[in-house]
């Protein structure tokens, strides 16, 4: 029973009295004996092993995959270019499907899909295998072959996963474009990749309405000369135009397709996919990942970071359009023969309990989401999760941004009911898989810290000169190659070198993030270095000020930016969303400013607080501080193509203008 309904008795009484007690400064959460006892990794020995011989460690991890041919050399490292498992042959779709359908996993649920309107489908490993084989054959019939690029522009329906795996099966390179992106963004990505085929749908559901994907496609393709065909999945049944000769129905192609398609024997270094991230300049960067190293990284981390067991029901709430979906919906979990939940829609449809209802309905055991979602749930209040049965959960994950301690504790307490370890996983599209994260059976957790680099990974915090800072803040770098690292930017090796390897002599990968290391060697991520402010000679991270604001009970979310200031260099501006029922006024503003001073010090006192109902975010939920700086400094807005809701900044601009 889920919806908060006064007449019904809530099935679970949840006490939130201990919440404040949990939120003491510097609290450490050790793995419970019960969790540790059942965990894959119970001791720190694995860190020592990996450190002693990293290549041997990665070889062991690579052996968890099925190879058609083993590699000759584990690593060739000519910075910035790495080759892993050189000479090895494998296929990603074979690893996610074929090897599971010969044993007891044949009839195990691979995908449990829930559509937003409430429809659902479960595909077993055998079902998924059959669909992928057929689609692979259908693509071949359209003359798609190894190395060709295929764009995928779909809602979160099983076909999104099927398409990725079908590409992998025949060696075509997929580039998934998030279904919420505009026609323009789609066009740029298709053209940069010179994709020949596009797979889309007649629409998808989002917050109760149909998103007309095909209309955006028709618009985009006018300017995409390389596209020869469009495959259209029938999802909504709504009317739309099919262009004869170019557009083909997915179900019609599938009906004609043969049941088996031989998986292509891919070289370990053959491309698996291109995934675009929005660079700061606006020109999208096509991050490229290859087969052997990427599969090794995601397979390893899915099993050990999430402590994945055969009976788990794993739900990563990301869209497959983001790297999180690539690595922790499709490739990592399926390579491990996991059961994966995917959900098409938004968390507030039809009501604000939809996520908790899904957990209850399917008995989700591992739940992986983003801090922005967690803060939204905090804003909505505990009544929604409280009336759902969340007892199936045993592990929680966070990704995408630093998670502020307040949100961490809320997540731990309200969702995990003080029983579930939280893995705060730091990684990037570029890193392919999780690099800094707890191992839940081993690591003592500190709310707000992603803890330490995983075994096999070497991360450091360095200063401007590249010298290591053992305790204190600086730039986060990776000082050793790792298997799932990006192999470049599609078509632009120079930009690859410049963006990631130019700052310190060519061997060191610069993440673009700032981080702090504490005396226990824990890493505290501070956000993008471009966002770090210089206030009267002091470096202050926007994240720290935001975290102190969100720490106040009235605040749901905050975004902080540095505003050019003649005297201080930069002054602090804060955009604040209050919790529901809280009224913004001058008193609250002063209280919040004082709160920041109390938490961090007078240097961090915001000069100005702007109250807002919403913050400008990317489609994947990251706050776009760059746009807030534009607003705060009265400039024209920069690139807004990746913004989730354009009206949010427009409203802020008006508001800011009025208060000036
Ligand atoms: C997986 C993903 C990458 C950027 C990264 C960070 C930020 C991601 C965390 C985090 C603090 C985390 N890929 N980031 N995870 N910051 N703690 N656990 O998000 O390419 O879209 O973004 O996201 O700034 O550089 S991404």
XYZ file of C-alpha atoms and ligand atoms in Angstrom:
686
model
C 0.000 0.000 0.000
C 1.650 3.127 -1.061
C -0.214 6.400 -1.489
C -0.464 8.560 1.584
C -4.106 8.202 2.385
C -5.386 9.324 5.758
C -8.017 6.611 5.984
C -5.611 3.760 5.380
C -3.287 2.572 8.041
C 0.324 2.911 7.071
C 1.846 -0.577 7.005
C 5.196 0.459 8.404
C 5.727 2.890 11.210
C 8.944 4.724 10.620
C 10.482 6.813 13.319
C 12.480 9.817 12.258
C 13.391 10.863 15.762
C 16.984 9.717 15.422
C 17.604 11.784 12.288
C 19.307 14.684 14.048
C 21.415 12.312 16.100
C 22.715 10.692 12.948
C 23.748 14.017 11.540
C 26.571 14.637 13.930
C 29.705 16.024 12.443
C 32.229 13.427 11.286
C 30.104 10.411 11.950
C 31.547 7.205 10.609
C 29.416 4.302 9.460
C 31.171 0.960 9.583
C 29.765 -2.002 7.665
C 27.439 -3.976 9.896
C 28.743 -7.439 10.814
C 25.776 -8.951 8.980
C 26.552 -7.082 5.776
C 30.240 -7.772 5.949
C 29.688 -11.476 6.548
C 27.826 -11.896 3.281
C 29.849 -9.440 1.150
C 31.982 -10.489 -1.821
C 34.878 -8.488 -0.429
C 35.409 -8.587 3.311
C 38.971 -7.416 3.730
C 41.314 -4.696 2.572
C 43.673 -7.297 1.190
C 42.377 -6.656 -2.341
C 43.763 -3.069 -2.207
C 47.221 -4.348 -1.322
C 47.114 -7.039 -4.005
C 46.064 -4.575 -6.680
C 48.643 -2.054 -5.619
C 51.450 -4.577 -5.668
C 50.757 -5.561 -9.269
C 48.013 -3.486 -10.936
C 48.345 -5.192 -14.313
C 47.973 -8.616 -12.799
C 44.964 -7.348 -10.865
C 43.283 -6.104 -14.049
C 44.102 -9.353 -15.843
C 42.252 -11.209 -13.113
C 39.253 -8.907 -13.581
C 39.346 -9.297 -17.369
C 39.205 -13.062 -16.944
C 35.706 -12.691 -15.524
C 34.690 -12.094 -19.155
C 34.416 -14.670 -21.926
C 37.128 -14.129 -24.543
C 37.217 -15.737 -27.984
C 40.940 -15.231 -27.871
C 43.108 -14.143 -24.945
C 45.225 -11.035 -25.180
C 48.941 -10.993 -25.864
C 49.813 -7.870 -23.929
C 47.898 -6.426 -20.998
C 48.748 -2.762 -21.572
C 50.480 -0.572 -24.103
C 50.627 2.943 -22.691
C 51.768 5.726 -24.966
C 50.228 8.715 -23.210
C 47.585 9.855 -23.812
C 46.800 6.656 -25.726
C 46.248 3.403 -23.874
C 45.583 -0.030 -25.305
C 44.399 -2.742 -22.971
C 44.314 -6.503 -23.492
C 46.011 -6.098 -26.829
C 45.265 -8.852 -29.323
C 42.334 -10.177 -27.271
C 39.003 -10.887 -28.989
C 35.574 -10.745 -27.439
C 32.031 -9.533 -27.968
C 30.085 -7.440 -25.460
C 26.680 -8.851 -26.412
C 28.060 -12.399 -26.144
C 29.223 -11.547 -22.644
C 25.852 -10.087 -21.668
C 23.714 -12.820 -23.248
C 25.116 -15.946 -24.901
C 27.094 -17.132 -21.943
C 24.076 -16.810 -19.646
C 21.535 -18.671 -21.773
C 23.398 -21.967 -21.702
C 22.924 -22.392 -17.949
C 20.438 -21.739 -15.216
C 20.197 -18.046 -16.067
C 18.422 -18.832 -19.333
C 14.995 -18.174 -17.830
C 16.058 -15.597 -15.255
C 14.616 -12.085 -15.620
C 17.166 -9.861 -17.314
C 15.040 -6.733 -17.683
C 12.002 -5.773 -15.679
C 10.581 -2.737 -17.367
C 7.868 -0.449 -16.080
C 6.300 2.069 -18.432
C 5.126 5.365 -17.040
C 1.412 4.687 -17.658
C 1.749 1.522 -15.554
C 2.303 -1.096 -18.259
C 5.175 -3.489 -17.704
C 7.234 -6.175 -19.406
C 9.726 -8.712 -18.171
C 12.346 -10.115 -20.529
C 14.290 -13.190 -19.516
C 17.863 -13.627 -20.642
C 16.590 -15.898 -23.378
C 13.974 -13.320 -24.478
C 16.593 -10.600 -24.580
C 18.995 -12.856 -26.459
C 16.385 -13.608 -29.091
C 15.413 -9.973 -29.582
C 19.007 -8.830 -29.816
C 19.842 -11.520 -32.379
C 16.865 -10.596 -34.520
C 17.583 -6.903 -34.416
C 21.232 -7.559 -35.239
C 20.072 -9.443 -38.334
C 17.627 -6.681 -39.216
C 20.416 -4.116 -39.040
C 22.597 -6.305 -41.225
C 19.778 -6.434 -43.765
C 20.048 -2.644 -43.876
C 23.740 -3.110 -44.676
C 25.009 -1.996 -41.280
C 28.358 -3.618 -40.614
C 31.250 -3.581 -38.166
C 32.526 -0.069 -37.504
C 29.410 1.758 -38.783
C 27.792 4.235 -36.420
C 24.192 3.821 -35.298
C 22.360 6.561 -33.390
C 19.778 5.508 -30.787
C 17.146 8.053 -29.742
C 14.579 6.283 -27.609
C 12.586 6.565 -24.420
C 13.629 4.228 -21.606
C 11.987 1.096 -23.000
C 13.519 -2.388 -23.358
C 14.295 -1.661 -27.009
C 16.904 0.895 -25.909
C 18.921 -1.892 -24.291
C 18.158 -4.289 -27.148
C 19.476 -1.762 -29.675
C 22.723 -1.209 -27.802
C 23.380 -4.931 -27.548
C 22.401 -5.560 -31.177
C 24.956 -2.956 -32.279
C 27.579 -4.553 -30.072
C 26.727 -7.933 -31.541
C 27.558 -6.933 -35.107
C 30.344 -4.553 -34.152
C 28.447 -1.387 -35.040
C 29.289 1.597 -32.819
C 26.280 2.985 -31.003
C 25.800 6.535 -29.980
C 22.838 6.894 -27.667
C 21.265 10.336 -27.605
C 19.063 10.991 -24.584
C 15.395 11.045 -25.653
C 14.882 14.376 -23.903
C 17.351 16.171 -26.152
C 16.120 18.512 -28.841
C 16.195 17.967 -32.603
C 19.171 20.289 -32.768
C 21.240 18.375 -30.240
C 20.335 15.132 -32.014
C 21.399 16.540 -35.367
C 24.808 17.679 -34.054
C 25.558 14.271 -32.569
C 24.451 12.319 -35.637
C 26.581 14.525 -37.864
C 29.649 14.412 -35.655
C 29.464 10.604 -35.649
C 28.380 10.347 -39.333
C 25.764 7.827 -38.279
C 24.071 5.823 -41.042
C 21.146 4.475 -39.122
C 18.905 6.017 -36.492
C 16.647 4.029 -34.194
C 13.800 5.908 -32.559
C 10.193 5.487 -31.424
C 6.836 7.011 -32.253
C 7.014 8.588 -28.809
C 7.476 7.969 -25.126
C 5.692 8.888 -21.918
C 6.863 11.586 -19.587
C 4.777 13.044 -16.784
C 1.611 11.783 -18.378
C 2.122 13.195 -21.848
C 3.524 11.751 -25.036
C 6.919 13.058 -26.076
C 6.884 13.202 -29.871
C 10.335 11.806 -30.563
C 9.687 11.082 -34.213
C 8.760 14.699 -34.923
C 12.137 15.785 -33.531
C 13.792 13.108 -35.660
C 12.111 14.295 -38.864
C 13.257 17.784 -38.056
C 16.841 16.765 -37.282
C 17.341 14.431 -40.217
C 16.706 17.123 -42.799
C 20.241 18.187 -42.013
C 21.800 14.745 -41.540
C 23.075 13.610 -44.933
C 24.660 10.379 -43.649
C 21.428 8.831 -42.336
C 20.030 6.237 -44.759
C 17.338 4.629 -42.632
C 15.268 5.233 -39.543
C 13.905 2.297 -37.563
C 10.817 3.246 -35.562
C 9.652 1.370 -32.472
C 5.915 1.527 -31.881
C 5.602 2.614 -28.260
C 2.587 4.917 -28.069
C 0.638 4.082 -31.219
C 0.110 7.799 -31.800
C -0.112 9.015 -35.380
C 3.044 10.196 -37.055
C 4.473 10.283 -40.545
C 6.649 7.499 -41.956
C 8.780 8.423 -44.929
C 8.603 5.590 -47.473
C 11.960 4.076 -48.329
C 13.666 5.669 -45.347
C 11.551 4.832 -42.291
C 10.915 1.240 -41.252
C 8.874 -0.229 -38.418
C 10.900 -2.100 -35.839
C 8.259 -4.808 -35.407
C 8.023 -5.434 -39.137
C 11.782 -5.839 -39.462
C 11.853 -8.143 -36.442
C 9.094 -10.348 -37.857
C 11.250 -11.047 -40.904
C 14.573 -11.444 -39.071
C 16.304 -14.774 -38.488
C 16.689 -15.993 -34.906
C 20.455 -16.259 -34.667
C 23.198 -13.841 -35.569
C 26.809 -14.846 -35.083
C 28.467 -12.353 -32.705
C 31.305 -10.456 -34.354
C 34.733 -11.272 -32.919
C 35.805 -7.818 -31.838
C 39.294 -6.761 -31.032
C 39.662 -5.623 -27.418
C 40.441 -2.154 -28.766
C 37.592 -2.002 -31.314
C 35.092 0.764 -30.571
C 32.055 -0.203 -28.557
C 30.376 3.188 -28.390
C 30.606 6.941 -28.656
C 28.843 8.976 -26.009
C 28.580 12.739 -26.242
C 29.125 15.007 -23.287
C 28.571 18.705 -23.529
C 31.947 20.369 -23.437
C 32.226 23.837 -21.955
C 32.626 25.349 -25.409
C 29.275 23.997 -26.505
C 30.678 21.716 -29.236
C 29.752 18.224 -28.035
C 32.628 15.906 -27.282
C 32.261 12.339 -28.536
C 33.856 10.255 -25.811
C 34.989 6.925 -27.221
C 35.118 3.613 -25.407
C 36.482 0.326 -26.652
C 35.370 -3.223 -25.948
C 37.798 -5.149 -23.727
C 38.831 -2.509 -21.214
C 35.387 -0.980 -20.851
C 33.732 -4.347 -20.310
C 36.373 -5.255 -17.734
C 35.808 -2.037 -15.776
C 32.031 -2.183 -15.698
C 31.862 -5.902 -14.973
C 34.280 -5.588 -12.064
C 32.679 -2.535 -10.479
C 29.091 -3.763 -10.839
C 29.919 -6.911 -8.962
C 32.064 -5.476 -6.180
C 30.896 -1.902 -5.614
C 27.256 -3.006 -5.513
C 28.114 -6.348 -3.933
C 25.884 -7.883 -6.580
C 24.489 -11.359 -5.928
C 22.483 -13.603 -8.285
C 19.240 -12.954 -6.404
C 19.519 -9.161 -6.393
C 17.059 -6.861 -8.142
C 19.174 -3.977 -9.325
C 17.702 -0.578 -10.130
C 19.800 2.241 -11.495
C 17.435 5.157 -12.134
C 19.556 6.805 -14.845
C 18.535 6.921 -18.483
C 20.519 4.834 -20.974
C 21.324 8.164 -22.642
C 23.925 8.819 -19.909
C 27.065 6.894 -19.196
C 25.517 5.725 -15.932
C 22.866 3.929 -17.950
C 25.420 2.465 -20.367
C 27.582 1.084 -17.581
C 25.071 0.260 -14.835
C 21.885 -0.591 -16.701
C 23.198 -2.321 -19.783
C 26.765 -3.574 -19.798
C 27.830 -4.042 -16.169
C 24.692 -5.687 -14.767
C 23.948 -7.821 -17.818
C 27.549 -9.046 -18.046
C 27.003 -10.202 -14.451
C 23.673 -11.890 -15.291
C 21.799 -9.533 -12.976
C 18.102 -8.709 -12.944
C 17.730 -5.064 -13.873
C 14.730 -2.780 -13.321
C 14.129 0.110 -15.719
C 11.413 2.742 -15.505
C 10.337 5.000 -18.338
C 8.936 8.022 -16.536
C 9.355 10.633 -13.830
C 9.366 10.044 -10.048
C 6.260 12.162 -9.482
C 3.903 10.428 -11.871
C 1.091 9.895 -11.112
C 2.202 10.733 -7.560
C 5.369 11.457 -5.679
C 5.706 7.913 -4.441
C 6.340 6.274 -7.809
C 9.948 5.236 -7.117
C 9.049 3.756 -3.747
C 6.119 1.920 -5.289
C 8.431 0.420 -7.875
C 10.849 -0.720 -5.168
C 7.945 -2.272 -3.294
C 6.402 -3.871 -6.375
C 9.537 -5.568 -7.660
C 11.387 -6.063 -4.389
C 14.345 -3.943 -5.483
C 17.422 -4.777 -3.402
C 19.996 -2.337 -4.841
C 18.950 1.224 -5.636
C 21.296 3.619 -7.430
C 20.276 7.243 -7.957
C 21.552 10.835 -7.988
C 21.849 13.457 -5.217
C 19.592 15.821 -7.156
C 16.833 13.191 -6.964
C 17.497 12.588 -3.279
C 17.226 16.315 -2.515
C 13.967 16.443 -4.445
C 12.608 13.565 -2.362
C 13.675 15.394 0.795
C 11.776 18.439 -0.410
C 8.652 16.357 -0.995
C 8.745 14.950 2.535
C 9.031 11.544 4.178
C 5.345 10.655 3.934
C 5.862 9.224 0.444
C 8.560 6.656 1.177
C 7.226 6.025 4.676
C 4.069 4.397 3.420
C 5.866 1.967 1.142
C 7.541 -1.274 2.030
C 11.229 -0.672 1.383
C 12.474 -3.619 3.401
C 13.777 -5.398 0.299
C 16.555 -2.796 -0.047
C 20.010 -3.833 1.095
C 22.336 -1.350 -0.610
C 22.020 2.241 -1.839
C 24.141 4.130 -4.329
C 24.690 7.746 -5.302
C 26.237 9.236 -8.439
C 26.481 12.412 -10.475
C 27.388 15.096 -7.988
C 28.840 15.411 -4.533
C 26.208 14.279 -2.056
C 25.954 16.694 0.822
C 25.987 15.069 4.290
C 22.423 16.188 4.989
C 21.130 14.348 1.923
C 23.363 11.343 2.652
C 21.899 10.970 6.134
C 18.363 11.427 4.872
C 18.943 8.735 2.257
C 20.550 6.416 4.796
C 17.799 6.894 7.317
C 14.588 7.442 5.368
C 15.237 5.107 2.435
C 17.820 2.697 3.833
C 16.159 2.628 7.268
C 19.614 2.701 8.871
C 20.408 -0.756 7.503
C 21.865 -0.241 4.044
C 25.377 0.891 3.230
C 25.563 3.791 0.775
C 28.114 3.672 -2.011
C 28.910 7.221 -3.131
C 30.456 6.502 -6.521
C 32.676 9.063 -8.238
C 33.343 8.624 -11.941
C 32.837 10.293 -15.325
C 31.704 9.557 -18.863
C 35.427 9.586 -19.597
C 36.353 7.052 -16.923
C 33.757 4.544 -18.167
C 33.290 2.929 -14.784
C 33.326 3.832 -11.089
C 36.804 4.794 -9.830
C 36.398 6.282 -6.364
C 33.899 4.531 -4.147
C 33.515 2.463 -1.022
C 33.587 -1.313 -1.131
C 30.493 -1.824 1.008
C 31.713 -4.825 3.000
C 34.990 -3.137 3.876
C 34.863 0.658 3.855
C 33.933 2.822 6.808
C 31.647 5.475 5.338
C 31.813 9.199 5.977
C 28.693 11.027 4.747
C 29.739 13.287 1.863
C 32.946 11.464 0.983
C 33.270 9.006 -1.906
C 35.943 7.421 0.328
C 38.939 6.056 -1.605
C 40.038 4.952 -5.069
C 39.021 1.395 -5.887
C 41.652 -1.319 -6.077
C 43.743 -0.893 -9.226
C 43.068 2.852 -9.409
C 45.553 5.531 -8.481
C 44.020 8.948 -7.804
C 45.778 11.919 -6.261
C 45.066 15.471 -5.253
C 47.712 17.834 -6.619
C 48.453 21.553 -6.581
C 48.920 23.900 -9.526
C 52.458 22.601 -10.060
C 51.300 18.998 -10.027
C 52.799 18.226 -6.638
C 50.808 15.831 -4.485
C 48.783 17.166 -1.584
C 48.364 14.419 0.980
C 46.081 16.404 3.283
C 44.181 19.374 1.851
C 42.508 20.557 -1.336
C 43.532 20.734 -4.975
C 43.002 19.156 -8.376
C 41.849 15.550 -8.677
C 44.043 13.563 -11.071
C 44.488 9.942 -12.117
C 48.085 8.926 -12.314
C 47.857 5.477 -13.863
C 45.888 4.257 -16.880
C 42.857 2.048 -16.134
C 41.080 -0.373 -18.487
C 37.777 1.497 -18.961
C 39.368 4.885 -19.614
C 38.245 6.804 -22.679
C 40.364 6.158 -25.736
C 39.842 9.629 -27.123
C 37.405 12.179 -28.474
C 35.841 11.009 -31.707
C 37.650 12.588 -34.618
C 39.677 14.971 -32.450
C 42.851 13.462 -30.912
C 44.301 16.900 -30.322
C 41.360 18.048 -28.229
C 41.667 14.780 -26.296
C 45.292 15.470 -25.427
C 44.645 19.120 -24.577
C 41.547 18.571 -22.473
C 42.812 15.751 -20.280
C 46.587 15.373 -20.452
C 48.128 18.788 -21.093
C 48.180 20.310 -17.605
C 51.057 18.319 -16.082
C 53.505 16.954 -18.590
C 51.324 14.604 -20.608
C 51.125 11.487 -18.404
C 48.590 12.580 -15.833
C 44.853 12.548 -16.476
C 43.144 15.692 -15.195
C 39.555 15.035 -14.144
C 38.492 18.703 -14.132
C 37.261 18.198 -10.561
C 38.545 19.667 -7.335
C 38.916 17.437 -4.294
C 40.117 17.494 -0.718
C 41.896 14.689 1.065
C 41.505 14.316 4.805
C 43.973 12.872 7.281
C 42.521 9.387 6.822
C 43.154 9.551 3.072
C 39.455 9.975 2.240
C 38.549 11.948 -0.881
C 35.950 14.729 -0.653
C 34.839 15.825 -4.109
C 34.369 19.563 -4.507
C 32.780 19.778 -7.968
C 34.220 21.128 -11.192
C 37.243 23.366 -10.707
C 35.640 25.948 -13.001
C 33.062 26.363 -10.253
C 35.530 27.020 -7.454
C 35.444 30.635 -6.272
C 38.222 32.958 -5.245
C 36.843 35.190 -2.510
C 39.256 37.758 -1.087
C 42.173 35.480 -1.813
C 40.539 32.315 -0.481
C 39.511 29.335 -2.586
C 35.997 28.341 -1.645
C 34.185 25.565 -3.433
C 30.608 26.243 -4.433
C 29.833 22.759 -3.170
C 30.885 23.544 0.402
C 28.680 26.623 0.601
C 25.795 24.738 -0.987
C 26.218 21.914 1.459
C 26.118 24.281 4.426
C 22.965 25.936 3.068
C 21.228 22.599 2.518
C 22.221 21.677 6.046
C 19.671 24.246 7.254
C 16.251 22.647 7.854
C 14.420 25.212 5.698
C 16.490 24.574 2.583
C 15.816 21.937 -0.046
C 18.451 22.799 -2.611
C 21.050 25.460 -3.277
C 23.368 26.532 -6.065
C 26.210 28.890 -5.366
C 28.228 30.979 -7.816
C 31.035 33.482 -7.665
C 29.983 36.936 -8.855
C 32.630 39.388 -10.063
C 33.305 41.867 -7.269
C 35.637 44.845 -7.456
C 36.935 44.497 -3.952
C 36.932 40.787 -3.176
C 37.584 39.465 -6.665
C 34.514 37.315 -6.294
C 31.527 37.589 -3.999
C 29.229 34.700 -3.224
C 25.771 34.538 -4.721
C 23.367 31.803 -3.661
C 20.263 30.546 -5.402
C 18.116 28.739 -2.878
C 15.040 26.523 -3.090
C 13.194 26.218 0.193
C 11.427 23.107 1.449
C 7.709 22.974 0.849
C 5.751 25.158 3.263
C 8.689 27.525 3.902
C 8.223 31.177 2.938
C 11.141 33.199 1.594
C 11.654 36.587 3.235
C 14.364 38.875 4.572
C 14.549 37.054 7.898
C 15.163 33.687 6.266
C 17.776 35.290 4.080
C 19.685 36.630 7.098
C 19.282 33.369 8.996
C 20.754 31.453 6.091
C 23.676 33.828 5.681
C 24.442 33.453 9.379
C 24.133 29.709 9.086
C 26.833 29.610 6.394
C 29.076 31.812 8.545
C 28.506 29.471 11.442
C 29.312 26.365 9.364
C 32.258 27.637 7.310
C 33.303 31.073 8.499
C 32.744 34.761 7.736
C 34.672 34.504 4.469
C 31.920 32.298 3.038
C 29.023 34.631 3.898
C 26.830 34.921 0.784
C 26.439 38.494 -0.369
C 23.140 37.780 -1.973
C 20.517 35.044 -1.745
C 17.946 34.632 -4.477
C 14.996 32.393 -3.691
C 13.749 30.276 -6.557
C 11.358 27.376 -7.111
C 13.792 25.598 -9.381
C 17.409 25.568 -10.415
C 18.707 25.269 -13.952
C 19.871 21.688 -14.415
C 21.156 19.544 -17.209
C 18.924 16.747 -18.341
C 20.879 14.414 -16.109
C 20.241 16.628 -13.098
C 23.500 18.499 -12.656
C 23.167 22.158 -11.681
C 24.385 24.459 -14.470
C 26.312 27.015 -12.444
C 27.701 28.552 -15.600
C 24.203 29.774 -16.468
C 23.688 31.080 -12.962
C 26.897 33.077 -13.280
C 25.557 34.497 -16.527
C 22.373 35.488 -14.716
C 24.205 36.874 -11.690
C 26.621 38.895 -13.780
C 23.918 40.128 -16.135
C 25.362 38.506 -19.272
C 23.549 36.933 -22.176
C 23.064 33.229 -21.522
C 25.706 30.875 -22.930
C 24.959 27.496 -24.480
C 21.568 26.304 -23.212
C 21.084 23.231 -25.412
C 21.586 20.762 -22.563
C 19.304 22.600 -20.139
C 16.377 20.511 -18.911
C 13.889 23.352 -18.582
C 14.670 26.653 -20.310
C 11.940 28.560 -18.486
C 13.815 28.186 -15.196
C 16.664 30.516 -16.166
C 14.351 32.928 -17.892
C 12.353 33.257 -14.667
C 15.563 33.709 -12.687
C 16.775 36.414 -15.031
C 13.587 38.362 -14.525
C 13.721 37.920 -10.800
C 17.359 38.875 -10.576
C 16.714 41.979 -12.659
C 13.926 43.083 -10.318
C 16.056 42.735 -7.216
C 19.039 44.580 -8.642
C 28.859 9.362 -13.757
C 28.728 10.794 -14.220
C 31.040 13.523 -14.325
C 31.174 14.568 -13.227
C 32.407 14.388 -12.397
C 32.005 15.081 -11.109
C 30.552 14.718 -10.969
C 29.942 12.312 -10.558
C 30.198 12.147 -8.406
C 30.552 13.459 -8.809
C 31.061 14.004 -6.623
C 30.300 11.821 -7.009
N 29.384 11.103 -15.363
N 30.369 13.520 -10.148
N 29.828 11.467 -9.516
N 30.971 14.376 -7.917
N 30.733 12.789 -6.167
N 29.964 10.611 -6.527
O 28.073 11.575 -13.578
O 30.377 12.576 -17.092
O 28.068 12.926 -16.466
O 29.795 13.630 -14.980
O 30.097 14.464 -12.305
O 32.115 16.463 -11.250
O 33.533 14.970 -13.022
S 29.389 12.572 -16.045
